[in-house]
CSV table of C-alpha atoms in Angstrom, one decimal:
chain,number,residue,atom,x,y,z
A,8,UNK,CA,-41.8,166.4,106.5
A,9,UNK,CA,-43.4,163.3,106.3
A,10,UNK,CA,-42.3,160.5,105.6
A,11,UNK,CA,-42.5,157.0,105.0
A,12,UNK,CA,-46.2,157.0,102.8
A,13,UNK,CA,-44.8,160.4,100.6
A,14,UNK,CA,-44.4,164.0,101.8
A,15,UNK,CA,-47.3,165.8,103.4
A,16,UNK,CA,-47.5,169.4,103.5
A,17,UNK,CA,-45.2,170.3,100.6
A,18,UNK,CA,-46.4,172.6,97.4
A,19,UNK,CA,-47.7,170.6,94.6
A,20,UNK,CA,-48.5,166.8,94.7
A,21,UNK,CA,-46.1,164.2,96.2
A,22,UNK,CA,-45.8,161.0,95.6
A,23,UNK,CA,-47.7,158.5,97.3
A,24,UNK,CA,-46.0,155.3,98.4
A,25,UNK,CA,-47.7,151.9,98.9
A,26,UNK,CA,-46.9,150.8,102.8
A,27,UNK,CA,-43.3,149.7,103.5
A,28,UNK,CA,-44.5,146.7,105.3
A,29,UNK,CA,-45.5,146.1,101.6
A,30,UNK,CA,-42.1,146.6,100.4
A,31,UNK,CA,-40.3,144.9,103.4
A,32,UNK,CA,-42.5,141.2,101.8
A,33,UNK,CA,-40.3,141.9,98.5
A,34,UNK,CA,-36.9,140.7,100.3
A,35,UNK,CA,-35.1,143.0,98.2
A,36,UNK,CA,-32.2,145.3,99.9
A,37,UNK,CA,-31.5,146.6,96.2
A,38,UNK,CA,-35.6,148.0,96.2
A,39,UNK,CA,-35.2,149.5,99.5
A,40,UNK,CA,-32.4,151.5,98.9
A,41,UNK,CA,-33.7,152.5,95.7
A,42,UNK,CA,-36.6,153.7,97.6
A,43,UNK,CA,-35.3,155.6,100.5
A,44,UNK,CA,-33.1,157.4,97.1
A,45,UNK,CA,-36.3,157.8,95.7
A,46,UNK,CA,-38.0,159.1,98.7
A,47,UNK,CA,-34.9,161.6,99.1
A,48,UNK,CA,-34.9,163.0,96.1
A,49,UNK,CA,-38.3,163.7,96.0
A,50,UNK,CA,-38.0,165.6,99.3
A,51,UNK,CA,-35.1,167.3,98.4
A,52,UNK,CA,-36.5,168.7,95.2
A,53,UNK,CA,-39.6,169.9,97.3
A,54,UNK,CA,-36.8,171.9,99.6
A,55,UNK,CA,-37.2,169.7,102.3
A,56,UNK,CA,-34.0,168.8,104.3
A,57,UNK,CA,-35.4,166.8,107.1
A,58,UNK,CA,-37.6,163.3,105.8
A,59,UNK,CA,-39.2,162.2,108.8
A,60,UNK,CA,-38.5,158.4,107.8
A,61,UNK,CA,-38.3,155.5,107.5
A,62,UNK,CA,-40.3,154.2,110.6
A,63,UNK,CA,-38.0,151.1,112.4
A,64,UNK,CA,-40.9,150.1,115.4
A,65,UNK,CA,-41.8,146.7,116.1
A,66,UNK,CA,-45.1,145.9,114.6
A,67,UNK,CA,-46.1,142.9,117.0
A,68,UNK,CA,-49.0,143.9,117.6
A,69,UNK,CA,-51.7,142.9,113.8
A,70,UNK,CA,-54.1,145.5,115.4
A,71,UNK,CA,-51.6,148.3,115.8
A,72,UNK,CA,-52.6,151.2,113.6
A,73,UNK,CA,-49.4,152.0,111.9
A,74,UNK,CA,-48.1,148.4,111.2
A,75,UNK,CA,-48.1,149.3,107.0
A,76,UNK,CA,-45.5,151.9,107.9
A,77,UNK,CA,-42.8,149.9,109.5
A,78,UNK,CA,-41.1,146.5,108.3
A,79,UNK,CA,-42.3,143.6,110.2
A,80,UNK,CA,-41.8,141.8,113.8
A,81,UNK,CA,-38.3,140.7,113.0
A,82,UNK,CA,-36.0,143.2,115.3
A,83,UNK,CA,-33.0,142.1,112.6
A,84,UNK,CA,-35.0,142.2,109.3
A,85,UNK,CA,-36.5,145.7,110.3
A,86,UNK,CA,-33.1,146.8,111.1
A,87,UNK,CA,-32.0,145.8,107.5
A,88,UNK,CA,-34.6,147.5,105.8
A,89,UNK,CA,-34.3,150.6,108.1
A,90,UNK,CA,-31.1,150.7,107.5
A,91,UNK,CA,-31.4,150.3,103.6
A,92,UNK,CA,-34.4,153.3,103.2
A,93,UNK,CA,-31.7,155.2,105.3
A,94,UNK,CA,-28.7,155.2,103.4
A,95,UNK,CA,-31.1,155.7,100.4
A,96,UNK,CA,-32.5,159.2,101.6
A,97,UNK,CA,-29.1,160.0,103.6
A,98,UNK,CA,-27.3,159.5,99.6
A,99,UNK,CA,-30.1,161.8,98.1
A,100,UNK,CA,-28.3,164.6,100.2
A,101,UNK,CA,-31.5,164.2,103.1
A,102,UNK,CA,-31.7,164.0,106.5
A,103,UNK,CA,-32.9,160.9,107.3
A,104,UNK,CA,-35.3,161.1,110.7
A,105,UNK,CA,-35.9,157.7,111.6
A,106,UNK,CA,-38.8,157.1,113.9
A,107,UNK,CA,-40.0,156.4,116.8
A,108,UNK,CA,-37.9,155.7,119.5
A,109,UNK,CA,-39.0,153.4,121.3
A,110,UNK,CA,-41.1,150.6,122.2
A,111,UNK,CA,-44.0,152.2,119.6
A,112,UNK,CA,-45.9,149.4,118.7
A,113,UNK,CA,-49.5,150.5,118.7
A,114,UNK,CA,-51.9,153.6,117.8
A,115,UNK,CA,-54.4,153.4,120.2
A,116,UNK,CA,-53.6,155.7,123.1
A,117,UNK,CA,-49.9,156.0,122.4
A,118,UNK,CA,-49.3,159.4,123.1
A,119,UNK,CA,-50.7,158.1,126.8
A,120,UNK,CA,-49.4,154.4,127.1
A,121,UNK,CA,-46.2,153.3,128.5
A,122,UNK,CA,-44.6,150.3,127.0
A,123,UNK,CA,-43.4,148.3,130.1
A,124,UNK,CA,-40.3,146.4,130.0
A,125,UNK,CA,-36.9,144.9,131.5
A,126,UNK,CA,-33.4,145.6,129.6
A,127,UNK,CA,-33.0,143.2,127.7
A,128,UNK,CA,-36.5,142.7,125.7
A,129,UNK,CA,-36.0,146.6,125.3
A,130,UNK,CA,-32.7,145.7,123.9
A,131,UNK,CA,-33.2,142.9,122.4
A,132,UNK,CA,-36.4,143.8,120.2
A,133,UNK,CA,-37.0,147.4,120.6
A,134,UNK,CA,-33.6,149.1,120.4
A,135,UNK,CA,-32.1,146.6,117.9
A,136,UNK,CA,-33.4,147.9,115.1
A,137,UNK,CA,-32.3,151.1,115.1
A,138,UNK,CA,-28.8,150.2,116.1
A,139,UNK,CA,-27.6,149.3,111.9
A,140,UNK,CA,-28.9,152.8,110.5
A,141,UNK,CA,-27.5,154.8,113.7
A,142,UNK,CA,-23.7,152.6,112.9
A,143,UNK,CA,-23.9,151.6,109.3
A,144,UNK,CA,-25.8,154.4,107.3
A,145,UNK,CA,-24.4,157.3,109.9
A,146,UNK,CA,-28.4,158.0,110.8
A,147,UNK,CA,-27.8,161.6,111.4
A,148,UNK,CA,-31.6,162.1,113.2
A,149,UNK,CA,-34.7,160.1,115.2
A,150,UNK,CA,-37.6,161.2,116.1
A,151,UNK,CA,-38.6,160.2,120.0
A,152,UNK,CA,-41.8,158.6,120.3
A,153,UNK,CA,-45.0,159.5,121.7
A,154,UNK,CA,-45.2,157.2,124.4
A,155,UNK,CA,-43.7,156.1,127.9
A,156,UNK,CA,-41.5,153.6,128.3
A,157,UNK,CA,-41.4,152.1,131.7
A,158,UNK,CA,-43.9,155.0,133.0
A,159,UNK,CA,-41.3,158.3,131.4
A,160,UNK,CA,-42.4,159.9,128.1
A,161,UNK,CA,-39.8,158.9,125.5
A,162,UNK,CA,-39.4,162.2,124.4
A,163,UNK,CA,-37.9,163.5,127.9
A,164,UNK,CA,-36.4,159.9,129.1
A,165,UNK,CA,-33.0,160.3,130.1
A,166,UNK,CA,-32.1,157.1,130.5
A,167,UNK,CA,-34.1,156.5,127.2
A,168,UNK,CA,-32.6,158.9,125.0
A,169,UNK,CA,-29.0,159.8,126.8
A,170,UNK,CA,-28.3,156.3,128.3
A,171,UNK,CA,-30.0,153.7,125.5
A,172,UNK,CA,-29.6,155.6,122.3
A,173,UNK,CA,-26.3,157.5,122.9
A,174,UNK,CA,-24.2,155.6,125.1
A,175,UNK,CA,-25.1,151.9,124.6
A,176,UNK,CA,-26.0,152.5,120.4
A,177,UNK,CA,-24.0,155.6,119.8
A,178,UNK,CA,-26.1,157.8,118.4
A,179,UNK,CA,-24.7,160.9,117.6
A,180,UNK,CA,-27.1,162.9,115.7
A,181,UNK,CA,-29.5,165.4,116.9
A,182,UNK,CA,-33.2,164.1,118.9
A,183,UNK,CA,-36.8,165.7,117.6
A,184,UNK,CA,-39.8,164.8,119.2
A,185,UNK,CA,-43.1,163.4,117.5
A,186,UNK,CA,-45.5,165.9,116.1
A,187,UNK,CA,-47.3,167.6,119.1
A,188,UNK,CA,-45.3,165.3,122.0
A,189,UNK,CA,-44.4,167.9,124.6
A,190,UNK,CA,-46.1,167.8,127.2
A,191,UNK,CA,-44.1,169.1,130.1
A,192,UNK,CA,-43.4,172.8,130.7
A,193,UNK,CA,-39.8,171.9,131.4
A,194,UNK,CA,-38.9,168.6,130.0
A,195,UNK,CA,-35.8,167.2,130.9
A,196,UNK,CA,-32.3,168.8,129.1
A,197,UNK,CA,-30.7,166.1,127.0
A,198,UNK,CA,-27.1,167.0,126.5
A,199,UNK,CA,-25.0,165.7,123.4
């Protein structure tokens, strides 16, 4: 379920949590962690076993619709505070789903834009902030994002999702896509 605000679609009321760009301005590692806990717990107790946060995209954009839901425009400090959320939920006995890999910056038309890039800005801002959950708080899941990245849907990128995230960051958990991403009849096999 989601995620980073409080859980949606759960029985009874959930708690509703102020935007973790909020939290990020605190500067406190101790309050994050304390949060992602938090946030686990919660959905555990609801039965939940996948939380469908934090969110670790590069808000570089002040217009960008989601911007309250990730951590900043600092590739390292959002990779802190991902990481911190992560361990939280992971410790509550939760499945942390971090999201959305990659290159998500923006609401407006991002289940039909394609984030352009070379390797290294991709590298250097976009994947970099994922790389300390995936090694330091054994990130166990991410979600693929909506859009393309250099002209592929994330979601069914090979070189994306086998050759970025596995093989150069070492992810080793399992790959969900965004809500209603599919939109190929036969999207592309990603093999573990």
């Amino acid at each position: 379920q989601d995620g980073p605000a409080g859980v949606r679609f759960a029985k009874g009321t959930g708690i509703s949590w102020q935007g973790s760009i909020n939290n990020a301005m605190t500067f406190d590692k101790d309050l994050m962690y304390e949060v992602g806990k938090a946030q686990g717990e919660e959905n555990k107790e609801k039965g939940i076993n996948v939380a469908l946060a934090p969110c670790a995209n590069m808000m570089r954009n002040p217009k960008g619709g989601r911007a309250w839901e990730a951590y900043g425009d600092d590739p390292y400090y959002v990779g802190v505070w991902a990481y911190q959320v992560t361990k939280g939920i992971q410790d509550a006995g939760v499945i942390a789903g971090l999201k959305h890999f990659v290159a998500n910056d923006q609401e407006t038309y991002r289940k039909s834009s394609s984030s352009n890039m070379d390797m290294q800005t991709l590298m250097d801002i976009y994947a970099e902030p994922f790389y300390r959950p995936i090694h330091e708080a054994e990130l166990a899941s991410i979600m693929a994002a909506y859009n393309a990245v250099n002209d592929t849907y994330c979601y069914e990128n090979k070189f994306i999702l086998k050759e970025v995230l596995r093989d150069i960051l070492g992810f080793k958990g399992f790959v969900m896509t965004d809500w209603w991403a599919l939109t190929n009849d036969d999207p592309i096999s990603i093999k573990s």
